[in-house]
């Protein structure tokens, strides 16, 4: 049980490539923090720096009030779950679980007790005497988790642990990880590139981009109030529609009394916030007319891809099966409270009133 | 797997022919000749030979010199294989840790493999020759009575080191490849699990190298049995007093120097049987303990 604090962490590789450009973050005791970002953004590097597998160029990492910059991975009291599980192939599941404890000179009966407990929690008891190659992907994943929890560390680090599983299993394991983390109450840092996984798992979500933190907050905060254009497009699926400038000739417009900021700006509207309105209704603060050029049926709802007069795409969501055909002209609108406004630098601008 | 069917009936055989011809000419033919010759006895002038059954084998197996040679071979082969593999593993593990200039180290360490056995033997002979060798001089100056020309154990040590040295590069190459094939995350997991240095090496890295090690064990044994002829020939000529006369060297000596073709052929048949048995044993028993990922 511990807090993890990062103070202005930087990582510079030879050749002056700054992979991590000053990251500060506080992770509270028992919290599940998810680092999310596109591949190559530095989220895995950040995790590996916490684990001690990557050196720190400058800054300070504290785990449970203890500066760990100079400590070996083994001394940091953390356990890590790797993307490819990294199970020792020549050992049985039991030996895999026991290895870290044996190295720490844990008494034998204590090792037995912890393995039995972890095996029960993760339902891997039948496989304890098998080798990893005799297990399926999901079972290996559980063993990898088991190896982390028997250690009873101060913190768990997850490096994209579910990305090698198929979609269905991934959903299931996601819920199990969340439940397990809740019941153990262990501080956890979880890295993923999957925003859906990030949204559902996180107590606190950290969006990382190009070696910097874009925004920190609860998943709902990030969804409802993205601080930057990057966060706005990264969180939520399908992504937010972003439109620059406004003019009737582009096929969309804002209400005349809409409080526009001075200078250029970008308006963002989520596909789920757009509603189809009658031809000459003139109701919303945001209105657009699009020609439908793609329909995706996703069961309970349909995603419609429309094209504005300006050539931009606009995606919107209708419930049930869409009563539209490709080529139809549709008018959509959105209320003021659902619109997101970004300034020329891509930062969130507050809407007046 | 779907069986592949070639529309052309002859082409597959043509494509296989080079390998089959090579195997037949350089393996089956000599081997069958050895088998055939081993039951013949040639008259002293090489004019005619007669069938003698297993008499050659009886003579050999009751010959103390042959049994001595067998003993020498066992010591020599085991020591050569172990030494060359151990040193190669040490070098590979060290080279794996080097970040800067690792390719340079690797290239340099692979070079000895390109040296012909006889030349390698000559190099070692010169270095340790009691009359003119630099190292022999150094050894003697430090109070060691060094004379591989008279001392059988020293001669043995010299050929073992020379033979092992020659093979280190080959083993090194495979160990380096084996080390590179170990996923980095496994090493990282082990370091998080609190295993460092020698412990990590013996509990994680070495078991994962087992397939490589096993393969090299087979190859090195066969190497020590057969390919070291050139080195022994150049360094000691089997001496002193047959102290370094291995089976393969004795085959040559009895057959081509002493011109006992029948006896020499019988020896090579036994040698063949030994290597077949050894390899079979290695596959049957050692391989069981090997983990293939």
XYZ file of C-alpha atoms in Angstrom:
646
model
C 0.000 0.000 0.000
C 1.667 3.169 -1.056
C 1.408 6.405 -2.914
C 3.444 6.898 -6.044
C 4.652 10.383 -6.762
C 6.441 11.493 -9.909
C 8.194 14.847 -9.758
C 9.131 16.397 -13.082
C 10.363 13.137 -14.568
C 12.449 13.436 -17.698
C 14.071 10.892 -19.952
C 16.554 11.815 -22.620
C 18.051 9.190 -24.866
C 21.444 9.436 -26.453
C 21.118 11.738 -29.427
C 19.127 14.185 -27.324
C 15.746 12.651 -28.012
C 13.558 13.666 -25.124
C 11.153 10.765 -24.683
C 9.616 11.993 -21.452
C 9.424 15.743 -21.150
C 8.747 16.582 -17.546
C 5.941 14.497 -16.089
C 4.550 15.152 -12.628
C 1.854 12.937 -11.249
C 0.465 11.903 -7.884
C -1.075 8.483 -7.520
C -2.992 8.023 -4.305
C -2.884 4.911 -2.179
C -5.158 2.212 -3.586
C -5.911 4.120 -6.754
C -6.005 2.548 -10.218
C -4.428 5.022 -12.582
C -4.478 4.355 -16.301
C -1.897 5.892 -18.616
C -3.350 6.067 -22.079
C -2.022 7.461 -25.316
C -1.126 6.531 -28.859
C 1.785 4.189 -29.462
C 5.146 5.857 -29.037
C 3.814 8.538 -26.700
C 6.055 7.437 -23.823
C 3.459 5.819 -21.578
C 5.287 2.487 -21.452
C 8.605 4.249 -20.874
C 7.021 6.068 -17.969
C 5.809 2.804 -16.466
C 9.187 1.175 -16.957
C 10.816 4.125 -15.221
C 8.551 3.570 -12.221
C 9.485 -0.133 -12.342
C 13.179 0.663 -12.532
C 13.706 -0.975 -15.902
C 14.564 2.372 -17.517
C 16.902 4.968 -16.109
C 15.654 8.403 -15.096
C 17.469 11.355 -16.615
C 16.130 13.866 -14.132
C 13.307 14.220 -11.656
C 12.311 12.066 -8.741
C 10.099 9.034 -8.215
C 8.722 8.249 -4.774
C 6.966 5.024 -3.897
C 5.495 5.135 -0.404
C 7.539 8.190 0.629
C 10.743 6.459 -0.426
C 12.892 7.874 -3.203
C 13.450 4.951 -5.582
C 15.492 6.579 -8.360
C 18.615 4.617 -7.494
C 16.935 1.400 -6.357
C 16.930 -1.850 -8.305
C 13.571 -3.030 -9.650
C 13.599 -5.761 -7.008
C 13.957 -3.261 -4.176
C 11.103 -1.015 -5.241
C 8.429 -3.296 -3.858
C 6.485 -3.382 -7.101
C 5.171 -6.193 -9.269
C 4.705 -5.927 -12.993
C 2.448 -7.706 -15.470
C 3.934 -7.717 -18.952
C 2.198 -7.592 -22.291
C 3.598 -10.981 -23.340
C 3.147 -12.257 -19.754
C 6.892 -13.044 -19.465
C 6.234 -16.320 -17.682
C 9.310 -18.470 -17.170
C 8.710 -21.212 -19.751
C 10.851 -23.838 -18.046
C 9.008 -23.616 -14.740
C 5.591 -24.878 -13.766
C 2.912 -22.379 -12.827
C 3.622 -23.068 -9.162
C 7.344 -22.433 -9.630
C 6.560 -19.281 -11.582
C 4.523 -17.973 -8.667
C 7.089 -19.050 -6.084
C 10.171 -17.710 -7.875
C 9.981 -14.109 -6.662
C 9.163 -15.182 -3.120
C 11.974 -17.721 -2.993
C 14.435 -15.070 -4.114
C 13.265 -12.977 -1.198
C 13.807 -15.829 1.248
C 10.129 -16.053 2.166
C 9.481 -19.033 4.477
C 8.258 -22.112 2.662
C 4.865 -22.419 4.340
C 4.223 -18.749 3.705
C 4.950 -19.286 -0.006
C 2.555 -22.238 -0.032
C -0.128 -20.222 1.685
C 0.150 -17.276 -0.697
C 0.173 -19.467 -3.801
C -2.886 -21.339 -2.601
C -4.691 -18.077 -1.938
C -3.760 -16.492 -5.267
C -4.584 -19.673 -7.175
C -8.009 -19.726 -5.566
C -8.704 -16.072 -6.307
C -7.650 -16.413 -9.934
C -9.099 -19.902 -10.421
C -5.846 -21.353 -11.670
C -5.665 -24.199 -9.130
C -6.044 -26.958 -11.750
C -3.044 -25.656 -13.692
C -0.521 -25.228 -10.906
C 1.641 -28.102 -12.069
C 1.499 -27.310 -15.756
C 4.070 -25.474 -17.807
C 3.047 -22.131 -19.349
C 3.079 -23.553 -22.886
C 0.260 -25.902 -21.904
C -1.986 -22.974 -21.040
C -4.236 -20.803 -23.176
C -3.702 -17.067 -23.506
C -6.289 -16.244 -20.858
C -4.830 -18.754 -18.416
C -1.332 -17.396 -18.932
C -2.698 -13.940 -18.276
C -4.095 -15.164 -14.951
C -0.797 -16.765 -14.013
C 0.975 -13.495 -14.796
C -1.482 -11.745 -12.490
C -0.915 -14.435 -9.897
C 2.802 -13.897 -9.994
C 2.169 -10.237 -9.216
C -0.312 -10.719 -6.381
C 1.585 -13.425 -4.443
C 4.317 -10.878 -3.935
C 1.857 -8.601 -2.071
C 3.724 -5.543 -3.354
C 3.156 -1.882 -2.667
C 2.081 -1.329 -6.257
C 1.086 -3.202 -9.389
C 2.325 -2.068 -12.767
C 0.452 -3.299 -15.814
C 2.006 -2.908 -19.251
C -0.792 -3.461 -21.763
C -1.620 -6.796 -20.164
C -4.691 -7.522 -22.253
C -3.570 -6.623 -25.730
C -2.635 -10.202 -26.630
C -6.117 -11.527 -25.838
C -9.102 -11.693 -28.148
C -11.805 -9.066 -27.768
C -14.228 -11.136 -25.713
C -11.642 -12.387 -23.247
C -10.241 -8.899 -22.985
C -13.589 -7.542 -21.828
C -13.891 -10.301 -19.262
C -10.345 -9.918 -17.926
C -10.817 -6.168 -17.719
C -13.648 -6.615 -15.275
C -11.659 -9.168 -13.294
C -8.629 -6.933 -13.032
C -10.817 -4.117 -11.775
C -12.504 -6.363 -9.214
C -9.206 -7.829 -8.056
C -7.622 -4.415 -7.704
C -10.615 -3.219 -5.674
C -10.525 -6.153 -3.317
C -6.767 -5.988 -2.785
C -6.731 -2.205 -2.610
C -3.259 -2.074 -4.096
C -2.075 1.055 -5.851
C -1.898 0.284 -9.567
C -0.586 1.899 -12.688
C -1.992 0.523 -15.904
C -0.764 1.334 -19.389
C -2.914 0.852 -22.457
C -3.469 2.344 -25.882
C -7.101 1.268 -25.853
C -9.227 4.214 -24.743
C -12.223 1.940 -24.091
C -10.135 -0.161 -21.669
C -8.813 3.023 -20.113
C -12.266 4.513 -19.606
C -13.721 1.425 -17.951
C -10.777 0.617 -15.674
C -9.520 3.926 -14.446
C -10.147 5.679 -11.173
C -7.959 8.347 -12.648
C -7.120 8.644 -16.297
C -3.891 10.178 -17.559
C -3.708 11.003 -21.244
C -0.114 11.021 -22.455
C 0.975 12.506 -25.756
C 4.503 12.972 -27.100
C 6.152 12.522 -23.709
C 3.861 14.925 -21.904
C 0.705 14.640 -19.864
C -2.192 16.183 -21.760
C -4.775 15.852 -19.027
C -5.435 14.076 -15.744
C -8.895 13.382 -14.380
C -11.666 10.880 -13.931
C -12.812 9.212 -17.142
C -16.033 11.220 -17.112
C -14.218 14.513 -16.612
C -12.005 13.763 -19.566
C -14.960 12.767 -21.656
C -17.081 15.758 -20.758
C -14.394 18.413 -20.508
C -11.400 17.481 -22.633
C -8.683 20.053 -21.995
C -7.170 19.836 -25.461
C -8.110 18.857 -28.964
C -5.880 15.798 -28.561
C -7.803 14.512 -25.548
C -11.083 15.323 -27.259
C -10.266 13.113 -30.230
C -8.535 10.390 -28.223
C -11.251 9.799 -25.645
C -14.582 8.547 -26.927
C -15.373 6.301 -29.827
C -16.119 7.233 -32.525
C -14.087 10.363 -31.962
C -15.410 13.820 -31.560
C -16.144 15.767 -34.721
C -13.921 18.809 -34.995
C -14.740 21.727 -37.266
C -12.756 24.858 -37.807
C -14.209 28.319 -38.506
C -17.914 28.692 -39.165
C -19.738 29.618 -42.236
C -22.950 28.658 -43.859
C -21.142 27.768 -47.068
C -19.249 25.034 -45.228
C -22.551 23.400 -44.510
C -22.744 24.134 -40.812
C -23.370 27.125 -38.585
C -23.577 28.328 -35.023
C -26.490 30.287 -33.612
C -26.034 34.065 -34.106
C -25.976 34.664 -30.359
C -23.336 32.032 -29.786
C -20.438 33.536 -27.816
C -17.596 33.145 -30.270
C -14.097 33.757 -29.015
C -11.930 36.240 -30.839
C -9.473 34.751 -33.285
C -9.698 31.377 -34.922
C -11.220 28.473 -33.030
C -12.308 24.899 -33.391
C -15.679 23.572 -32.450
C -16.080 20.003 -31.269
C -19.224 17.940 -31.050
C -19.529 14.276 -30.153
C -21.427 11.964 -32.505
C -23.813 11.012 -29.693
C -24.735 14.650 -29.028
C -25.966 15.303 -32.542
C -29.643 14.777 -33.202
C -31.457 14.665 -36.466
C -33.885 17.566 -36.833
C -36.513 18.547 -39.332
C -35.461 20.362 -42.476
C -36.258 23.954 -41.504
C -36.401 23.638 -37.742
C -33.631 26.104 -36.855
C -33.419 25.003 -33.264
C -29.883 24.168 -32.158
C -26.911 26.290 -31.319
C -25.122 24.131 -33.802
C -26.638 23.061 -37.062
C -25.240 21.207 -39.993
C -26.506 19.740 -43.188
C -24.781 16.644 -44.455
C -25.094 14.154 -47.239
C -24.984 10.627 -45.859
C -22.147 8.636 -47.431
C -21.781 5.741 -45.039
C -23.931 3.817 -42.594
C -22.491 1.525 -39.922
C -25.012 -0.660 -38.184
C -23.752 -1.533 -34.701
C -26.768 -3.412 -33.400
C -28.552 -1.131 -30.963
C -27.485 1.952 -32.831
C -26.234 3.162 -36.163
C -23.327 5.395 -36.971
C -23.904 7.678 -39.904
C -21.023 9.191 -41.786
C -22.038 12.395 -43.444
C -20.203 14.836 -45.624
C -20.542 18.574 -45.218
C -20.603 20.992 -48.121
C -16.987 21.854 -47.217
C -15.977 18.261 -47.722
C -15.427 17.556 -44.022
C -16.767 14.407 -42.468
C -19.318 14.529 -39.701
C -20.216 11.377 -37.789
C -23.419 11.127 -35.806
C -25.248 8.440 -33.976
C -28.897 7.437 -34.239
C -30.517 4.796 -32.121
C -31.904 1.670 -33.729
C -31.638 1.155 -37.444
C -31.227 4.311 -39.405
C -34.112 5.208 -41.647
C -31.691 6.811 -44.075
C -30.162 5.853 -47.360
C -26.778 6.743 -48.698
C -27.090 10.038 -50.509
C -29.849 11.389 -48.272
C -29.515 14.960 -47.094
C -29.912 15.216 -43.333
C -29.959 18.132 -40.962
C -28.440 17.609 -37.528
C -28.219 19.886 -34.512
C -26.663 20.017 -31.070
C -27.327 22.060 -27.941
C -24.913 24.602 -26.532
C -24.046 22.569 -23.427
C -22.774 19.703 -25.559
C -20.430 21.786 -27.672
C -16.694 21.960 -27.034
C -14.749 25.025 -27.993
C -10.982 25.050 -28.531
C -8.735 28.011 -29.215
C -6.101 28.310 -31.912
C -3.553 26.446 -29.732
C -5.901 23.510 -29.343
C -6.722 24.305 -25.709
C -10.214 24.251 -24.287
C -11.902 27.628 -24.255
C -14.783 28.278 -21.872
C -18.096 29.045 -23.440
C -19.420 32.388 -22.323
C -22.572 31.874 -20.173
C -0.833 -29.482 -43.913
C -1.757 -30.230 -47.435
C 0.632 -32.505 -49.287
C 2.377 -30.716 -52.088
C 2.125 -32.437 -55.424
C 4.719 -31.747 -58.084
C 3.357 -31.978 -61.586
C 6.789 -32.960 -62.850
C 7.833 -36.475 -61.861
C 11.554 -36.106 -62.493
C 12.324 -32.606 -61.289
C 12.107 -33.395 -57.550
C 14.707 -36.116 -57.953
C 16.966 -33.849 -59.959
C 16.721 -31.233 -57.209
C 17.506 -33.802 -54.551
C 20.320 -35.375 -56.541
C 23.251 -33.162 -55.401
C 22.570 -33.884 -51.744
C 22.009 -37.575 -52.372
C 25.166 -37.868 -54.461
C 27.185 -36.114 -51.779
C 25.832 -38.319 -49.047
C 26.393 -41.481 -51.042
C 29.898 -40.610 -52.229
C 31.206 -39.136 -49.007
C 29.301 -41.116 -46.450
C 27.689 -44.343 -47.562
C 30.482 -45.421 -49.851
C 33.348 -44.886 -47.366
C 31.246 -46.317 -44.554
C 30.425 -49.429 -46.529
C 34.064 -49.705 -47.579
C 35.098 -49.514 -43.928
C 32.605 -52.242 -43.074
C 33.858 -54.390 -45.921
C 37.553 -53.825 -45.187
C 37.100 -54.509 -41.500
C 36.514 -58.200 -42.199
C 39.536 -58.543 -44.525
C 43.215 -58.991 -43.881
C 45.741 -57.683 -46.374
C 49.055 -59.399 -46.983
C 52.149 -57.313 -46.172
C 52.742 -56.330 -49.788
C 49.178 -55.261 -50.434
C 48.806 -57.739 -53.276
C 45.846 -59.712 -52.026
C 43.474 -59.758 -49.102
C 41.503 -62.542 -47.517
C 38.310 -62.801 -45.490
C 39.018 -63.222 -41.784
C 35.613 -62.681 -40.213
C 35.682 -60.791 -36.946
C 39.342 -61.519 -36.283
C 40.265 -57.851 -36.720
C 37.757 -56.834 -34.071
C 39.002 -59.494 -31.678
C 42.575 -58.317 -32.108
C 41.680 -54.681 -31.548
C 39.515 -55.180 -28.519
C 42.127 -57.286 -26.801
C 44.862 -54.793 -27.607
C 45.808 -52.722 -24.513
C 46.953 -49.915 -26.792
C 43.474 -49.682 -28.243
C 41.814 -49.591 -24.842
C 44.294 -46.945 -23.778
C 43.382 -44.946 -26.850
C 39.705 -45.239 -25.931
C 40.478 -43.834 -22.503
C 42.484 -40.984 -24.021
C 39.593 -40.194 -26.353
C 37.061 -40.060 -23.538
C 39.230 -37.694 -21.491
C 40.135 -35.597 -24.494
C 36.585 -35.309 -25.886
C 34.898 -34.592 -22.587
C 37.501 -31.989 -21.644
C 37.486 -30.348 -25.068
C 33.693 -30.158 -25.307
C 33.287 -28.869 -21.765
C 36.115 -26.365 -21.972
C 35.091 -24.928 -25.320
C 31.440 -24.671 -24.323
C 32.154 -23.176 -20.921
C 34.492 -20.521 -22.282
C 32.147 -19.767 -25.179
C 29.228 -19.362 -22.781
C 31.236 -17.045 -20.577
C 32.275 -14.933 -23.557
C 28.772 -14.887 -25.012
C 27.234 -13.840 -21.703
C 29.820 -11.080 -21.397
C 29.423 -9.940 -25.004
C 25.666 -9.848 -24.506
C 26.107 -7.293 -21.738
C 28.318 -5.024 -23.802
C 26.397 -2.224 -25.430
C 29.080 -0.182 -27.098
C 30.977 -1.905 -29.870
C 29.311 -5.263 -29.394
C 29.610 -6.062 -33.083
C 33.349 -5.533 -32.949
C 33.706 -7.948 -30.047
C 31.549 -10.498 -31.790
C 33.444 -10.288 -35.038
C 36.778 -10.666 -33.288
C 35.541 -13.611 -31.262
C 34.329 -15.401 -34.374
C 37.629 -15.158 -36.204
C 39.389 -18.220 -34.757
C 36.776 -20.375 -36.445
C 38.196 -19.389 -39.799
C 41.611 -20.810 -38.888
C 42.322 -24.277 -40.316
C 42.823 -26.971 -37.657
C 46.383 -27.720 -38.694
C 47.293 -24.040 -38.641
C 45.650 -23.632 -35.245
C 47.665 -26.592 -34.039
C 50.872 -25.053 -35.357
C 50.132 -21.775 -33.592
C 49.746 -23.504 -30.274
C 52.726 -25.684 -30.970
C 54.925 -22.654 -31.555
C 53.640 -20.822 -28.534
C 54.196 -23.757 -26.213
C 57.133 -25.466 -27.825
C 59.621 -26.145 -25.007
C 62.546 -25.101 -27.202
C 61.308 -21.869 -28.752
C 57.774 -21.144 -27.470
C 57.126 -17.782 -25.860
C 54.625 -19.145 -23.403
C 56.777 -22.184 -22.672
C 59.559 -19.762 -21.743
C 57.257 -17.812 -19.453
C 55.992 -20.971 -17.792
C 59.456 -22.264 -17.180
C 60.647 -18.955 -15.836
C 57.864 -19.121 -13.285
C 59.133 -22.424 -12.019
C 56.910 -24.775 -14.001
C 58.665 -27.676 -15.654
C 56.996 -27.413 -19.027
C 57.775 -30.070 -21.575
C 54.839 -31.413 -23.573
C 57.273 -33.401 -25.685
C 58.036 -35.634 -22.745
C 55.218 -35.127 -20.289
C 52.037 -36.871 -21.490
C 49.681 -34.891 -19.259
C 51.083 -31.596 -20.457
C 50.803 -32.744 -24.044
C 47.179 -33.684 -23.416
C 46.498 -30.309 -21.816
C 48.014 -28.572 -24.817
C 45.923 -30.411 -27.418
C 42.781 -29.988 -25.336
C 43.326 -26.244 -25.113
C 44.177 -25.972 -28.796
C 41.161 -28.056 -29.832
C 38.822 -26.203 -27.486
C 40.130 -22.808 -28.585
C 39.314 -23.658 -32.168
C 35.726 -24.522 -31.317
C 35.018 -21.631 -28.977
C 34.076 -19.307 -31.844
C 31.514 -21.699 -33.187
C 29.958 -22.227 -29.772
C 30.123 -18.513 -29.092
C 28.117 -17.799 -32.215
C 25.333 -20.141 -31.164
C 25.298 -18.973 -27.573
C 25.075 -15.344 -28.652
C 22.149 -16.197 -30.915
C 20.582 -18.195 -28.087
C 20.950 -15.309 -25.665
C 19.427 -12.910 -28.143
C 16.440 -15.190 -28.573
C 15.557 -14.925 -24.889
C 12.758 -12.360 -24.597
C 13.951 -9.248 -22.815
C 10.794 -9.134 -20.753
C 11.721 -12.465 -19.131
C 14.970 -10.999 -17.901
C 13.105 -7.943 -16.697
C 10.516 -10.066 -14.930
C 13.339 -11.935 -13.233
C 14.977 -8.708 -12.136
C 11.684 -7.523 -10.651
C 11.412 -10.935 -9.000
C 14.656 -10.202 -7.230
C 17.072 -12.382 -9.194
C 20.360 -10.795 -10.095
C 23.715 -11.713 -11.552
C 24.727 -15.334 -11.226
C 21.409 -16.381 -9.721
C 19.446 -14.950 -12.621
C 21.822 -16.572 -15.057
C 21.545 -20.069 -13.616
C 17.834 -20.024 -12.818
C 16.493 -18.236 -15.901
C 19.014 -17.673 -18.667
C 20.813 -20.999 -18.624
C 17.657 -23.151 -18.602
C 16.388 -21.149 -21.570
C 19.661 -21.783 -23.374
C 19.261 -25.523 -22.859
C 18.275 -26.319 -26.475
C 21.369 -24.474 -27.711
C 23.567 -26.138 -25.124
C 22.274 -29.560 -26.038
C 22.804 -28.993 -29.724
C 26.342 -27.797 -29.060
C 27.025 -30.782 -26.837
C 26.252 -33.120 -29.722
C 28.218 -31.061 -32.216
C 31.214 -30.642 -29.921
C 31.386 -34.297 -29.063
C 31.442 -35.209 -32.717
C 33.998 -32.461 -33.309
C 36.265 -33.738 -30.542
C 35.994 -37.266 -31.870
C 36.765 -36.548 -35.507
C 37.710 -33.007 -36.444
C 40.544 -32.669 -33.978
C 42.770 -34.974 -36.003
C 44.558 -32.046 -37.627
C 45.353 -30.395 -34.335
C 46.681 -33.569 -32.727
C 48.656 -34.408 -35.818
C 50.297 -30.989 -35.866
C 50.903 -30.571 -32.151
C 51.853 -33.950 -30.747
C 51.479 -36.549 -33.453
C 49.693 -38.684 -30.866
C 52.665 -38.708 -28.546
C 54.485 -38.717 -26.269
C 54.161 -42.447 -25.748
C 50.638 -42.405 -27.238
C 49.446 -40.071 -24.473
C 47.375 -38.083 -26.974
C 46.505 -40.816 -29.400
C 42.753 -40.611 -29.776
C 40.716 -43.213 -31.624
C 40.550 -41.247 -34.848
C 44.288 -40.616 -34.696
C 44.937 -44.296 -34.137
C 42.759 -45.159 -37.146
C 45.013 -42.976 -39.255
C 48.195 -44.223 -37.664
C 47.389 -47.905 -37.964
C 45.915 -47.639 -41.422
C 48.121 -45.178 -43.256
C 51.365 -45.344 -41.319
C 51.397 -48.945 -40.155
C 49.389 -50.084 -43.189
C 47.149 -52.415 -41.217
C 44.129 -51.623 -43.376
C 41.876 -54.315 -41.940
C 42.555 -53.362 -38.355
C 42.191 -49.674 -39.130
C 38.874 -50.282 -40.876
C 37.643 -52.299 -37.910
C 38.618 -49.415 -35.649
C 36.698 -46.922 -37.728
C 33.654 -49.187 -37.652
C 33.833 -49.237 -33.868
C 34.327 -45.481 -33.839
C 31.246 -45.065 -35.989
C 29.274 -47.257 -33.627
C 30.489 -45.258 -30.625
C 29.449 -41.930 -32.126
C 26.071 -43.274 -33.203
C 25.519 -44.670 -29.715
C 26.665 -41.466 -28.051
C 24.427 -39.271 -30.168
C 21.506 -41.607 -29.632
C 22.174 -41.521 -25.900
C 22.302 -37.739 -25.908
C 19.021 -37.486 -27.728
C 17.379 -40.148 -25.608
C 18.420 -38.979 -22.156
C 19.852 -35.497 -22.189
C 17.237 -34.042 -24.463
C 14.487 -35.023 -22.041
C 15.770 -32.419 -19.686
C 15.818 -29.767 -22.375
C 12.993 -27.303 -22.615
C 12.031 -26.136 -26.082
C 9.890 -23.041 -25.932
